[in-house]
Coordinates of N, CA, C and O in Angstrom, one line a residue:
M299 N 95.7 89.8 97.8 CA 97.0 90.3 97.0 C 96.5 91.1 95.9 O 95.3 91.3 95.4
P300 N 97.1 92.3 95.4 CA 96.6 92.9 94.3 C 96.6 92.2 93.6 O 97.4 91.0 93.0
Q301 N 95.1 92.6 93.3 CA 95.5 91.6 91.0 C 96.5 91.8 90.2 O 96.9 90.4 90.0
K302 N 97.3 92.4 89.6 CA 98.6 93.1 89.2 C 99.3 94.4 89.8 O 98.9 95.2 90.6
P303 N 100.3 94.5 89.7 CA 101.9 95.0 90.9 C 100.8 96.9 89.7 O 100.9 97.1 88.9
V304 N 101.2 97.5 90.6 CA 101.0 98.9 90.2 C 101.9 99.1 90.2 O 103.0 98.7 90.6
E305 N 102.2 100.1 89.2 CA 103.2 101.2 88.6 C 102.9 102.3 89.1 O 101.9 103.7 89.5
I306 N 103.6 102.5 90.7 CA 104.3 104.0 90.7 C 105.1 105.0 90.5 O 106.4 103.8 90.5
V307 N 104.8 106.8 89.8 CA 106.6 106.8 88.9 C 105.9 108.0 89.6 O 105.3 109.2 90.3
V308 N 107.3 108.6 90.5 CA 107.4 109.8 90.3 C 108.3 110.6 89.9 O 109.5 110.5 89.0
Y309 N 108.0 111.7 89.5 CA 108.0 113.2 88.9 C 109.1 113.9 89.2 O 108.8 114.9 90.6
G310 N 110.2 114.5 89.2 CA 110.4 115.4 89.9 C 112.0 116.6 89.5 O 112.3 115.8 88.1
A311 N 112.8 116.9 89.8 CA 113.9 117.4 89.8 C 115.4 117.5 90.6 O 115.1 117.3 91.6
D312 N 116.3 117.4 90.0 CA 117.5 117.7 91.0 C 117.4 119.0 91.9 O 117.6 119.0 93.2
Q313 N 117.0 119.7 91.4 CA 116.5 121.2 92.0 C 115.1 121.6 92.7 O 114.5 120.4 92.2
L314 N 115.0 122.4 93.9 CA 113.9 122.1 94.6 C 112.6 123.2 93.7 O 113.4 123.9 93.4
C315 N 111.5 123.2 93.7 CA 110.3 123.4 93.6 C 110.7 124.8 93.7 O 110.8 125.1 94.8
P316 N 110.1 125.5 93.3 CA 110.2 127.5 94.2 C 109.3 127.2 95.2 O 109.2 128.3 96.0
S317 N 108.0 126.7 95.2 CA 107.7 126.9 96.5 C 107.9 125.6 97.1 O 107.2 125.5 98.4
C318 N 108.3 124.7 96.9 CA 109.0 123.9 98.3 C 110.2 124.2 98.9 O 111.4 123.0 99.0
V319 N 110.4 124.9 99.4 CA 111.8 125.7 99.5 C 112.7 124.5 100.9 O 113.6 124.0 101.1
H320 N 111.8 124.2 102.2 CA 111.9 123.2 103.0 C 111.2 122.7 103.0 O 111.5 121.8 104.1
L321 N 111.3 121.5 101.5 CA 110.6 119.9 101.9 C 112.0 119.9 101.1 O 113.2 120.0 101.4
P322 N 111.5 118.1 101.4 CA 112.6 117.3 100.9 C 113.0 117.6 99.3 O 111.6 117.7 98.5
S323 N 114.0 117.3 98.6 CA 114.0 116.9 97.6 C 112.9 116.1 96.7 O 113.1 115.1 97.2
S324 N 113.2 115.9 95.0 CA 112.0 115.2 94.4 C 113.3 113.4 95.3 O 111.9 112.8 95.5
K325 N 114.5 113.9 94.8 CA 115.2 112.1 94.8 C 114.8 111.8 96.3 O 114.3 110.2 96.3
E326 N 114.9 112.3 97.3 CA 114.4 111.9 98.6 C 113.5 111.5 98.8 O 113.2 110.4 99.8
T327 N 112.4 112.6 98.5 CA 111.4 112.2 98.4 C 110.4 109.9 97.9 O 110.2 109.5 98.9
F328 N 111.6 110.3 96.7 CA 111.7 109.3 95.7 C 111.7 108.2 97.0 O 111.3 106.5 97.2
E329 N 113.0 108.4 97.8 CA 113.6 106.7 98.6 C 113.0 106.6 100.1 O 112.8 105.8 99.6
W330 N 112.8 107.9 100.3 CA 111.3 107.6 101.7 C 110.1 107.1 101.5 O 109.7 106.5 101.8
L331 N 109.5 107.5 99.7 CA 108.4 106.6 99.7 C 108.9 105.0 99.2 O 108.1 104.5 98.9
E332 N 109.6 104.8 98.9 CA 109.9 103.2 98.7 C 110.0 102.7 99.6 O 109.9 101.0 99.6
A333 N 110.6 103.1 100.7 CA 110.8 101.9 102.3 C 110.0 102.3 102.9 O 109.4 101.6 103.5
A334 N 109.4 103.4 102.0 CA 107.9 103.0 103.3 C 106.9 102.7 103.0 O 106.3 101.6 103.6
I335 N 106.1 102.3 101.3 CA 105.5 100.7 100.7 C 106.1 99.5 100.8 O 105.2 98.8 101.3
S336 N 107.7 99.3 100.6 CA 108.2 98.2 100.9 C 108.5 97.8 101.6 O 107.4 96.7 102.6
R337 N 107.7 98.7 103.2 CA 107.4 98.1 104.9 C 106.7 97.7 105.1 O 106.2 96.9 105.3
K338 N 105.0 98.5 104.4 CA 103.6 98.2 104.8 C 103.6 97.6 103.5 O 102.9 97.0 103.8
Y339 N 103.9 97.3 102.5 CA 103.4 96.3 101.6 C 104.4 94.4 101.4 O 104.6 94.9 100.3
T340 N 104.8 94.0 102.0 CA 106.3 93.8 102.2 C 105.4 92.5 101.5 O 104.4 91.4 101.7
N341 N 106.2 91.7 100.7 CA 106.1 90.2 99.5 C 105.1 91.2 98.8 O 104.4 89.6 98.3
Q342 N 104.6 92.1 98.7 CA 103.6 92.6 97.6 C 104.4 93.7 96.5 O 104.2 94.6 96.3
P343 N 103.7 93.2 95.0 CA 104.6 93.4 94.2 C 104.0 94.7 93.4 O 103.0 95.0 93.6
Y344 N 104.8 95.7 93.3 CA 105.1 96.7 92.7 C 106.3 97.4 92.0 O 107.1 96.7 92.2
T345 N 105.5 98.6 91.2 CA 106.9 99.0 90.6 C 106.8 100.5 90.7 O 105.5 100.9 91.4
I346 N 108.1 101.5 90.8 CA 108.4 102.2 91.7 C 109.9 102.9 90.8 O 110.6 102.4 90.7
T347 N 109.2 104.4 90.3 CA 110.3 104.5 89.2 C 109.9 106.0 89.4 O 109.4 106.8 89.7
Y348 N 111.7 106.9 89.6 CA 112.0 108.6 89.1 C 112.1 108.5 87.9 O 113.1 108.0 87.1
V349 N 112.1 109.7 87.3 CA 112.0 110.6 86.4 C 112.1 111.7 86.5 O 111.4 112.5 87.0
D350 N 113.2 112.0 86.0 CA 113.6 113.7 86.1 C 112.5 113.9 85.1 O 113.2 113.9 83.9
I351 N 111.7 115.3 85.3 CA 111.3 116.4 84.5 C 111.8 117.1 83.6 O 111.0 117.2 82.5
Y352 N 113.7 117.1 83.8 CA 114.5 117.9 82.8 C 114.9 116.5 82.2 O 115.7 116.8 81.2
N353 N 114.5 115.4 82.4 CA 116.2 114.8 81.5 C 115.1 113.3 81.5 O 115.4 112.1 81.6
P354 N 113.5 113.2 81.2 CA 113.0 111.9 81.3 C 113.0 110.7 79.7 O 114.2 111.3 79.3
P355 N 112.7 109.4 80.8 CA 113.2 108.6 79.9 C 112.4 109.0 78.1 O 111.7 109.3 77.9
N356 N 113.0 107.9 77.1 CA 112.6 107.7 76.1 C 111.5 107.0 75.8 O 111.4 105.5 75.4
E357 N 110.1 107.4 76.8 CA 108.8 106.5 76.4 C 107.9 107.7 76.5 O 108.3 108.3 77.3
D358 N 106.9 107.8 75.7 CA 106.8 109.3 75.1 C 105.6 109.1 76.3 O 105.1 110.1 77.1
D359 N 104.5 108.4 77.0 CA 103.6 108.9 77.9 C 104.4 109.1 80.1 O 104.8 111.3 80.2
K360 N 106.3 109.0 79.7 CA 107.2 109.7 80.9 C 106.9 110.9 81.0 O 107.0 111.8 81.3
S361 N 107.8 110.9 79.0 CA 107.6 112.2 79.3 C 107.2 113.2 78.6 O 106.8 114.2 79.2
R362 N 105.6 112.5 78.5 CA 105.3 113.3 77.6 C 104.3 114.1 79.1 O 104.1 115.0 79.3
F363 N 104.6 113.7 80.4 CA 103.4 113.8 82.0 C 105.0 114.7 82.4 O 105.1 115.0 83.2
A364 N 106.2 114.3 82.0 CA 107.3 115.2 82.8 C 107.0 116.7 81.9 O 107.1 117.9 82.4
E365 N 107.0 116.8 80.2 CA 106.3 118.1 80.2 C 105.2 118.6 80.5 O 105.6 120.0 80.9
R366 N 104.3 118.2 80.6 CA 103.3 118.9 81.7 C 103.8 118.8 83.1 O 103.3 120.3 83.6
V367 N 104.3 118.7 83.5 CA 104.5 118.6 85.1 C 104.8 120.1 84.9 O 105.2 121.0 86.1
I368 N 106.3 120.4 84.2 CA 107.2 121.6 83.4 C 105.8 123.1 83.4 O 105.8 123.8 84.0
D369 N 104.7 122.2 82.1 CA 104.2 123.7 81.6 C 103.0 123.6 82.7 O 102.9 125.4 82.7
E370 N 102.9 123.5 83.2 CA 101.7 122.9 84.2 C 102.1 123.9 85.4 O 101.4 124.5 86.8
D371 N 103.9 124.1 85.6 CA 104.5 124.4 87.1 C 103.4 124.4 88.1 O 102.9 124.0 89.3
M372 N 103.8 122.1 88.0 CA 103.2 122.1 89.2 C 104.0 121.6 90.1 O 105.4 121.8 89.8
F373 N 103.5 121.5 91.4 CA 105.0 121.2 92.6 C 105.1 119.5 92.7 O 104.5 119.0 92.6
Y374 N 106.3 119.9 91.9 CA 107.0 118.1 91.8 C 108.2 118.2 93.7 O 108.3 119.0 94.7
P375 N 108.4 117.0 94.0 CA 108.2 115.8 93.3 C 106.3 115.4 92.6 O 105.3 115.4 93.5
V376 N 105.8 115.1 91.9 CA 104.7 114.7 91.5 C 104.2 112.9 91.7 O 106.0 112.4 91.2
V377 N 103.5 112.7 92.2 CA 103.8 111.3 91.5 C 102.2 110.9 91.6 O 100.9 110.9 91.8
L378 N 102.7 109.5 90.6 CA 101.4 109.1 89.8 C 101.1 107.9 90.1 O 102.2 106.8 90.4
L379 N 99.9 107.0 90.3 CA 99.5 105.8 91.0 C 98.9 105.2 90.0 O 98.1 105.6 89.7
E380 N 99.5 104.3 89.0 CA 98.4 103.3 87.9 C 97.6 104.5 86.5 O 96.5 105.0 86.1
G381 N 99.0 106.3 86.4 CA 98.4 107.2 85.7 C 97.4 108.1 86.5 O 97.8 109.3 85.9
N382 N 97.4 107.6 87.8 CA 96.5 109.5 88.3 C 97.2 109.2 89.7 O 98.3 109.2 90.2
I383 N 97.2 111.4 89.6 CA 98.3 111.8 90.4 C 97.9 111.5 91.7 O 96.4 112.0 91.9
V384 N 98.4 111.4 92.6 CA 98.3 110.9 93.7 C 98.6 111.8 95.2 O 99.0 111.8 96.4
G385 N 99.7 112.2 94.4 CA 100.9 113.3 95.2 C 100.8 114.1 94.4 O 101.3 113.9 93.4
E386 N 101.6 116.0 95.5 CA 102.1 117.0 94.2 C 103.2 117.7 95.5 O 102.1 117.9 96.4
G387 N 104.0 118.1 96.0 CA 104.7 118.9 96.5 C 105.1 117.6 97.6 O 106.3 117.8 97.5
S388 N 104.1 117.8 98.2 CA 105.0 117.6 99.5 C 103.2 116.0 99.6 O 102.4 116.1 100.0
P389 N 103.9 115.3 98.7 CA 103.0 114.0 99.3 C 102.8 112.7 100.3 O 103.7 113.2 101.2
R390 N 101.0 112.8 100.6 CA 101.0 112.1 102.1 C 100.6 110.6 101.7 O 100.5 109.9 100.8
L391 N 101.8 109.7 102.6 CA 101.7 108.4 102.8 C 100.3 107.5 103.0 O 99.9 106.4 102.2
K392 N 99.3 108.5 103.8 CA 98.0 107.8 104.2 C 97.1 108.2 102.2 O 96.7 107.2 102.3
T393 N 97.2 109.1 102.2 CA 96.8 109.4 100.3 C 97.2 107.5 99.5 O 96.2 107.8 98.8
I394 N 98.4 108.1 99.5 CA 99.5 107.0 98.4 C 98.9 105.5 99.1 O 97.7 104.2 97.7
F395 N 99.3 105.6 100.5 CA 98.6 103.8 101.3 C 96.6 103.1 100.5 O 96.6 102.6 100.4
A396 N 95.9 104.1 101.0 CA 94.4 104.2 100.1 C 94.2 103.9 99.0 O 94.0 103.1 98.5
E397 N 95.6 104.7 97.7 CA 95.0 104.0 96.2 C 95.6 102.7 95.8 O 95.2 102.1 95.4
M398 N 96.4 102.7 97.2 CA 97.5 101.2 96.5 C 95.8 100.6 96.9 O 96.6 99.0 97.0
E399 N 95.6 100.3 98.1 CA 94.6 99.8 99.2 C 93.2 99.5 97.7 O 93.2 97.8 98.1
K400 N 93.1 99.9 97.3 CA 92.0 100.4 96.2 C 92.4 99.0 95.0 O 91.7 98.2 94.8
F401 N 94.0 98.3 94.8 CA 93.9 98.0 94.1 C 94.5 96.2 94.9 O 95.0 95.5 94.4
G402 N 93.8 95.9 96.1 CA 94.1 95.2 96.6 C 95.6 95.0 97.4 O 95.2 93.3 98.7
Y403 N 96.1 96.3 97.6 CA 97.6 95.7 98.5 C 97.2 95.3 99.6 O 95.6 96.4 100.5
Q404 N 97.6 94.7 101.0 CA 96.8 95.2 102.1 C 98.1 94.7 103.7 O 99.7 94.5 102.7
S405 N 98.1 95.5 104.3 CA 99.4 95.8 104.8 C 99.7 95.0 105.6 O 99.0 94.3 106.1
A406 N 101.3 94.6 106.0 CA 101.9 94.1 106.8 C 101.9 93.8 108.0 O 102.2 93.0 108.9
N407 N 102.0 94.9 108.6 CA 101.7 95.5 109.9 C 100.4 96.2 110.5 O 99.3 96.3 110.3

């Protein structure tokens, strides 16, 4: 079991990023990720949050990173796990799962 719940933050926007035309929207990716993680790590606590880069919450770290996504022309959605970028544009479940397992998460299946 994980030592403490990890925080996963998905940064994106309603409009698709110009280089991501054939990919799902940021919100769709967030929902897909949330479902996949909850299936894989049943009954293991974590938080997953969606942040609109053009309308970030009034939290310094989240609004600063949202600005960075825009300023650096990152491919969104950008997925952060405990503050580290683990996916950009088209995040890979395998990469995100591997990162979660470093924190003690164990596959339910």
